[in-house]
Amino acid sequence: MPPQPASTQPARTAPDRERTAERLLASSAKLSFNPLKDVDWDADPVPGAYYCPPRHLSLYGTGLWERMTDEERIELSKHEVASIASVGIWFEEILMQMLLRHAFDRDPTSNHVQYALTEIADECRHSIMFARMIAKMGVPAYGAGFVAHNLGRLFKAISTHSQTFGGTMYVEEILDAFQREVMNDDTLQPLTRQVSRIHVIEEARHISYAREELVRKRLGPVRRRYEQLFIGLIVYYATTALIHPRLYAAVGIEPKTGRAVARANPHWRATKVEMAQKVVSVLDRAGLVGRTNRWLLRAAGVVA
Ligand SMILES: [Fe+2]
Ligand SMILES: [Fe+2]
């Protein structure tokens, strides 16, 4: 990914806002889910099945991993999936507020605002679905951690257009990359596969809404740096929050040790780079990756 000179305006062509929203509304009417009814909440977990592909676990391939039993590895996969889902709830709650602010000043009769409201309704159902999945697994909702949680409090109140849609794209795309694999792997737990499938289908619309909004805003060189800094902070905090160190205690590993081993784990780093590859190039094309935030992306472990 070559650095983008600040003076270069990226190509900015976006289809008409109303037509896009009309298409997304029609698609939502055709295929939306009610997770309370569309997930089999009564089924027992399948013995011996992972909750996500083991190669995507933060300790995979390390010495600690080699010393774990199969049961411990599966337990770790359950806690890591729950941790990621709880970060999903944290971000969806932020996103719902940002979308409400986006809708607040616009014409509610427009398709554009009606789709924003539809997306809020989707996210509301998703957060309930994730919460229910975590409760069903019988593990804690680890959350994003103290710093990220409270930065989220500020961010959801002051985010700009580029930060709202750039941040949204980032979190939605990394979850999408992870969940697509989960839904397509029939060796995994049916619960996480069903939840992932619903989320992937509905998020595809959110991602196309955010992607088009992202290229609508023209940014001058100074403003671009400001937006890049915030996007970098979102990438850093959302990515490092995914795996809460407290979860390592569930498999007998001291949280500080688990976190340090995961940080140094080249497999985990490669997983993060793989998950973020597509969205980082979209953000780059929108002029939102540059000198101001590349160091934060590197610190988050999502670019080499
Ligand atoms: Fe969602
Ligand atoms: Fe979404």
Coordinates of C-alpha atoms and ligand atoms in Angstrom, one line a residue:
M1 CA 0.0 0.0 0.0
P2 CA 1.9 3.1 -1.2
P3 CA 1.7 6.3 0.9
Q4 CA -0.8 8.8 -0.5
P5 CA 0.5 12.3 -1.0
A6 CA -1.6 14.7 0.9
S7 CA -2.3 16.9 -2.1
T8 CA -3.8 14.0 -4.2
Q9 CA -7.5 13.8 -4.1
P10 CA -8.6 10.2 -4.5
A11 CA -11.2 9.3 -7.1
R12 CA -14.6 10.3 -5.7
T13 CA -17.5 8.9 -7.6
A14 CA -20.5 7.8 -5.7
P15 CA -23.8 6.7 -7.1
D16 CA -26.8 8.8 -6.2
R17 CA -27.6 8.6 -2.5
E18 CA -31.3 8.1 -3.0
R19 CA -30.9 5.3 -5.5
T20 CA -28.5 3.4 -3.3
A21 CA -30.8 3.7 -0.3
E22 CA -33.8 2.6 -2.3
R23 CA -31.9 -0.5 -3.4
L24 CA -30.8 -1.2 0.2
L25 CA -34.3 -0.7 1.6
A26 CA -35.7 -3.2 -1.0
S27 CA -33.0 -5.7 -0.2
S28 CA -33.8 -5.3 3.6
A29 CA -37.5 -5.9 2.9
K30 CA -36.6 -9.1 1.0
L31 CA -34.1 -10.6 3.4
S32 CA -33.9 -9.6 7.0
F33 CA -33.8 -11.8 10.2
N34 CA -35.3 -11.9 13.6
P35 CA -32.5 -13.6 15.5
L36 CA -34.9 -14.4 18.4
K37 CA -36.7 -16.8 16.1
D38 CA -34.1 -17.5 13.4
V39 CA -31.4 -18.9 15.7
D40 CA -31.8 -22.3 17.4
W41 CA -31.2 -21.1 20.9
D42 CA -32.3 -24.4 22.5
A43 CA -29.7 -26.7 20.8
D44 CA -26.9 -28.0 23.0
P45 CA -23.3 -27.3 21.9
V46 CA -21.7 -30.0 19.8
P47 CA -19.0 -31.9 21.8
G48 CA -15.5 -31.4 20.4
A49 CA -16.4 -28.6 18.0
Y50 CA -14.6 -25.2 18.0
Y51 CA -16.5 -21.9 18.1
C52 CA -14.2 -20.4 15.4
P53 CA -11.4 -21.7 13.2
P54 CA -8.5 -22.5 15.6
R55 CA -6.0 -20.9 13.3
H56 CA -7.6 -17.5 14.1
L57 CA -7.1 -17.8 17.9
S58 CA -4.7 -15.4 19.4
L59 CA -2.4 -18.1 20.9
Y60 CA -2.5 -20.4 17.9
G61 CA 0.9 -21.8 17.0
T62 CA 2.7 -20.5 20.2
G63 CA 4.4 -22.6 22.8
L64 CA 1.4 -22.0 25.1
W65 CA -0.9 -23.4 22.5
E66 CA 1.3 -26.5 22.1
R67 CA 0.9 -27.2 25.8
M68 CA -2.9 -26.8 25.8
T69 CA -5.3 -29.8 25.7
D70 CA -8.0 -30.0 23.0
E71 CA -10.6 -29.1 25.6
E72 CA -8.7 -26.0 26.6
R73 CA -8.2 -24.9 23.0
I74 CA -12.0 -25.3 22.4
E75 CA -12.7 -23.4 25.6
L76 CA -10.3 -20.6 24.4
S77 CA -12.2 -20.4 21.1
K78 CA -15.5 -20.0 23.0
H79 CA -14.1 -17.1 25.1
E80 CA -12.4 -15.4 22.2
V81 CA -15.6 -15.5 20.1
A82 CA -17.5 -14.1 23.1
S83 CA -14.9 -11.4 23.6
I84 CA -15.2 -10.4 19.9
A85 CA -19.0 -10.4 20.1
S86 CA -19.0 -8.2 23.1
V87 CA -16.7 -5.7 21.3
G88 CA -19.2 -6.0 18.4
I89 CA -21.9 -4.8 20.9
W90 CA -19.7 -2.0 22.1
F91 CA -19.2 -0.8 18.5
E92 CA -22.8 -1.3 17.4
E93 CA -24.1 0.8 20.4
I94 CA -21.6 3.5 19.3
L95 CA -22.8 3.1 15.7
M96 CA -26.5 3.3 16.5
Q97 CA -25.9 6.7 18.2
M98 CA -23.7 8.0 15.3
L99 CA -26.4 6.9 12.8
L100 CA -29.1 8.7 14.8
R101 CA -27.0 11.8 14.7
H102 CA -26.7 11.4 11.0
A103 CA -30.5 11.0 10.6
F104 CA -31.3 13.8 13.0
D105 CA -30.6 16.7 10.7
R106 CA -31.8 15.2 7.5
D107 CA -35.2 14.7 5.8
P108 CA -36.9 11.7 7.3
T109 CA -38.9 11.2 4.1
S110 CA -35.7 10.5 2.1
N111 CA -34.7 6.9 1.4
H112 CA -31.3 7.8 2.7
V113 CA -32.6 8.5 6.2
Q114 CA -35.0 5.6 6.1
Y115 CA -32.1 3.3 5.4
A116 CA -30.1 4.8 8.3
L117 CA -33.1 4.0 10.6
T118 CA -33.3 0.5 9.1
E119 CA -29.6 0.0 9.8
I120 CA -30.1 1.1 13.4
A121 CA -32.9 -1.4 13.7
D122 CA -30.6 -4.1 12.3
E123 CA -27.8 -3.2 14.7
C124 CA -30.3 -3.3 17.6
R125 CA -31.3 -6.8 16.8
H126 CA -27.6 -7.8 16.2
S127 CA -26.6 -6.5 19.7
I128 CA -29.4 -8.6 21.3
M129 CA -28.3 -11.6 19.2
F130 CA -24.6 -11.2 20.3
A131 CA -25.7 -10.7 23.9
R132 CA -27.9 -13.8 23.9
M133 CA -25.1 -15.9 22.3
I134 CA -22.7 -14.8 25.0
A135 CA -25.2 -15.6 27.7
K136 CA -26.0 -19.0 26.0
M137 CA -22.2 -19.8 26.0
G138 CA -22.2 -19.1 29.7
V139 CA -19.1 -16.8 29.5
P140 CA -18.7 -13.1 30.5
A141 CA -19.4 -10.2 28.2
Y142 CA -15.8 -9.1 28.4
G143 CA -16.3 -5.7 26.6
A144 CA -13.8 -3.4 25.0
G145 CA -11.8 -2.6 28.2
F146 CA -11.8 0.6 30.3
V147 CA -10.0 3.0 27.9
A148 CA -11.7 1.9 24.7
H149 CA -15.1 1.9 26.4
N150 CA -14.7 5.4 27.6
L151 CA -13.2 6.7 24.4
G152 CA -16.2 5.3 22.7
R153 CA -18.4 7.4 25.0
L154 CA -16.7 10.5 23.6
F155 CA -16.4 9.3 20.0
K156 CA -20.1 8.5 19.6
A157 CA -20.9 12.1 20.6
I158 CA -18.4 14.0 18.4
S159 CA -17.6 11.9 15.4
T160 CA -17.5 13.6 12.0
H161 CA -19.0 12.2 8.8
S162 CA -15.7 10.5 7.7
Q163 CA -15.1 9.1 11.2
T164 CA -18.6 7.7 11.4
F165 CA -18.5 5.9 8.1
G166 CA -14.7 5.2 8.1
G167 CA -14.9 3.7 11.6
T168 CA -18.0 1.8 10.8
M169 CA -16.5 0.3 7.7
Y170 CA -13.4 -0.8 9.6
V171 CA -15.3 -2.6 12.4
E172 CA -17.9 -4.1 10.0
E173 CA -15.3 -5.4 7.5
I174 CA -13.0 -7.1 10.1
L175 CA -16.0 -8.8 11.7
D176 CA -17.3 -9.7 8.2
A177 CA -14.0 -11.3 7.2
F178 CA -14.0 -13.4 10.5
Q179 CA -17.7 -14.4 10.4
R180 CA -17.6 -15.4 6.7
E181 CA -15.1 -18.1 7.5
V182 CA -17.1 -19.2 10.6
M183 CA -20.4 -19.5 8.7
N184 CA -18.8 -21.5 5.9
D185 CA -17.0 -24.0 8.1
D186 CA -19.4 -26.9 8.9
T187 CA -17.0 -28.4 11.5
L188 CA -17.7 -25.4 13.9
Q189 CA -20.5 -25.0 16.5
P190 CA -23.9 -24.4 14.8
L191 CA -24.6 -21.5 17.2
T192 CA -21.7 -19.3 16.1
R193 CA -22.3 -20.3 12.4
Q194 CA -26.0 -19.3 12.5
V195 CA -25.2 -16.0 14.3
S196 CA -22.4 -15.3 11.8
R197 CA -24.6 -16.0 8.8
I198 CA -27.3 -13.6 9.9
H199 CA -24.7 -10.9 10.7
V200 CA -22.8 -11.3 7.4
I201 CA -26.0 -11.1 5.3
E202 CA -27.3 -7.9 6.9
E203 CA -23.9 -6.3 7.3
A204 CA -23.2 -6.5 3.5
R205 CA -25.8 -3.7 3.1
H206 CA -24.4 -1.6 5.9
I207 CA -20.9 -1.9 4.3
S208 CA -22.1 -0.7 1.0
Y209 CA -24.0 2.2 2.6
A210 CA -20.9 3.2 4.6
R211 CA -18.5 2.8 1.6
E212 CA -20.5 5.2 -0.5
E213 CA -20.8 7.7 2.3
L214 CA -17.1 7.6 2.8
V215 CA -16.3 8.9 -0.7
R216 CA -18.9 11.6 -0.7
K217 CA -17.0 13.9 1.6
R218 CA -14.3 16.0 0.0
L219 CA -11.4 16.7 2.4
G220 CA -8.7 19.4 2.3
P221 CA -5.2 18.4 3.3
V222 CA -5.5 19.7 7.0
R223 CA -8.9 18.2 7.5
R224 CA -7.7 14.9 6.0
R225 CA -4.9 14.6 8.6
Y226 CA -7.4 15.2 11.4
E227 CA -9.7 12.5 10.0
Q228 CA -6.8 10.1 9.5
L229 CA -5.8 10.5 13.2
F230 CA -9.2 9.6 14.4
I231 CA -9.5 6.7 12.0
G232 CA -6.1 5.5 13.3
L233 CA -7.4 5.7 16.9
I234 CA -10.5 3.7 16.0
V235 CA -8.5 1.1 14.2
Y236 CA -6.0 0.8 17.1
Y237 CA -8.6 0.6 20.0
A238 CA -11.1 -1.5 18.2
T239 CA -8.5 -4.1 17.1
T240 CA -6.6 -4.3 20.4
A241 CA -9.9 -4.6 22.3
L242 CA -11.0 -7.7 20.4
I243 CA -9.4 -10.2 22.7
H244 CA -9.8 -9.2 26.4
P245 CA -6.8 -10.4 28.4
R246 CA -9.0 -11.5 31.2
L247 CA -10.3 -14.4 29.1
Y248 CA -6.9 -16.3 29.3
A249 CA -7.6 -17.0 32.9
A250 CA -10.5 -19.3 31.7
V251 CA -7.9 -21.7 30.4
G252 CA -5.4 -21.4 33.2
I253 CA -3.2 -18.7 31.7
E254 CA -2.2 -15.6 33.5
P255 CA -3.8 -12.7 31.6
K256 CA -0.6 -10.6 31.3
T257 CA 1.3 -13.7 30.0
G258 CA -1.5 -14.5 27.5
R259 CA -1.6 -10.9 26.2
A260 CA 2.2 -10.7 25.8
V261 CA 2.3 -14.1 24.0
A262 CA -0.6 -13.1 21.7
R263 CA 1.1 -9.7 20.9
A264 CA 4.3 -11.4 19.9
N265 CA 2.5 -14.2 18.0
P266 CA 3.2 -13.9 14.2
H267 CA 0.1 -16.1 13.4
W268 CA -2.2 -13.7 15.3
R269 CA -0.6 -10.8 13.6
A270 CA -1.1 -12.4 10.2
T271 CA -4.8 -13.1 11.1
K272 CA -5.3 -9.4 11.9
V273 CA -3.5 -8.3 8.7
E274 CA -5.7 -10.8 6.7
M275 CA -8.9 -9.6 8.3
A276 CA -8.1 -5.9 7.8
Q277 CA -6.5 -6.1 4.3
K278 CA -9.6 -5.2 2.3
V279 CA -10.9 -2.4 4.5
V280 CA -7.5 -0.8 4.9
S281 CA -7.2 -0.5 1.1
V282 CA -10.7 1.0 0.9
L283 CA -9.8 3.5 3.6
D284 CA -6.5 4.2 1.8
R285 CA -8.3 4.8 -1.5
A286 CA -10.7 7.3 0.3
G287 CA -7.6 9.2 1.5
L288 CA -7.9 8.1 5.1
V289 CA -4.6 6.3 5.5
G290 CA -1.4 8.3 5.6
R291 CA 1.5 9.4 7.6
T292 CA -0.8 10.7 10.4
N293 CA -2.2 7.3 11.2
R294 CA 0.0 4.6 9.6
W295 CA 1.9 4.2 12.9
L296 CA -1.3 3.5 14.7
L297 CA -2.3 0.9 12.1
R298 CA 1.1 -0.7 12.6
A299 CA 0.8 -0.6 16.4
A300 CA -2.6 -2.3 16.0
G301 CA -0.9 -5.0 14.0
V302 CA -3.1 -4.6 10.9
V303 CA -0.5 -3.5 8.4
A304 CA 2.9 -5.1 8.1
Ligands
FE1 FE -24.2 -5.6 13.2
FE2 FE -23.6 -3.0 10.7

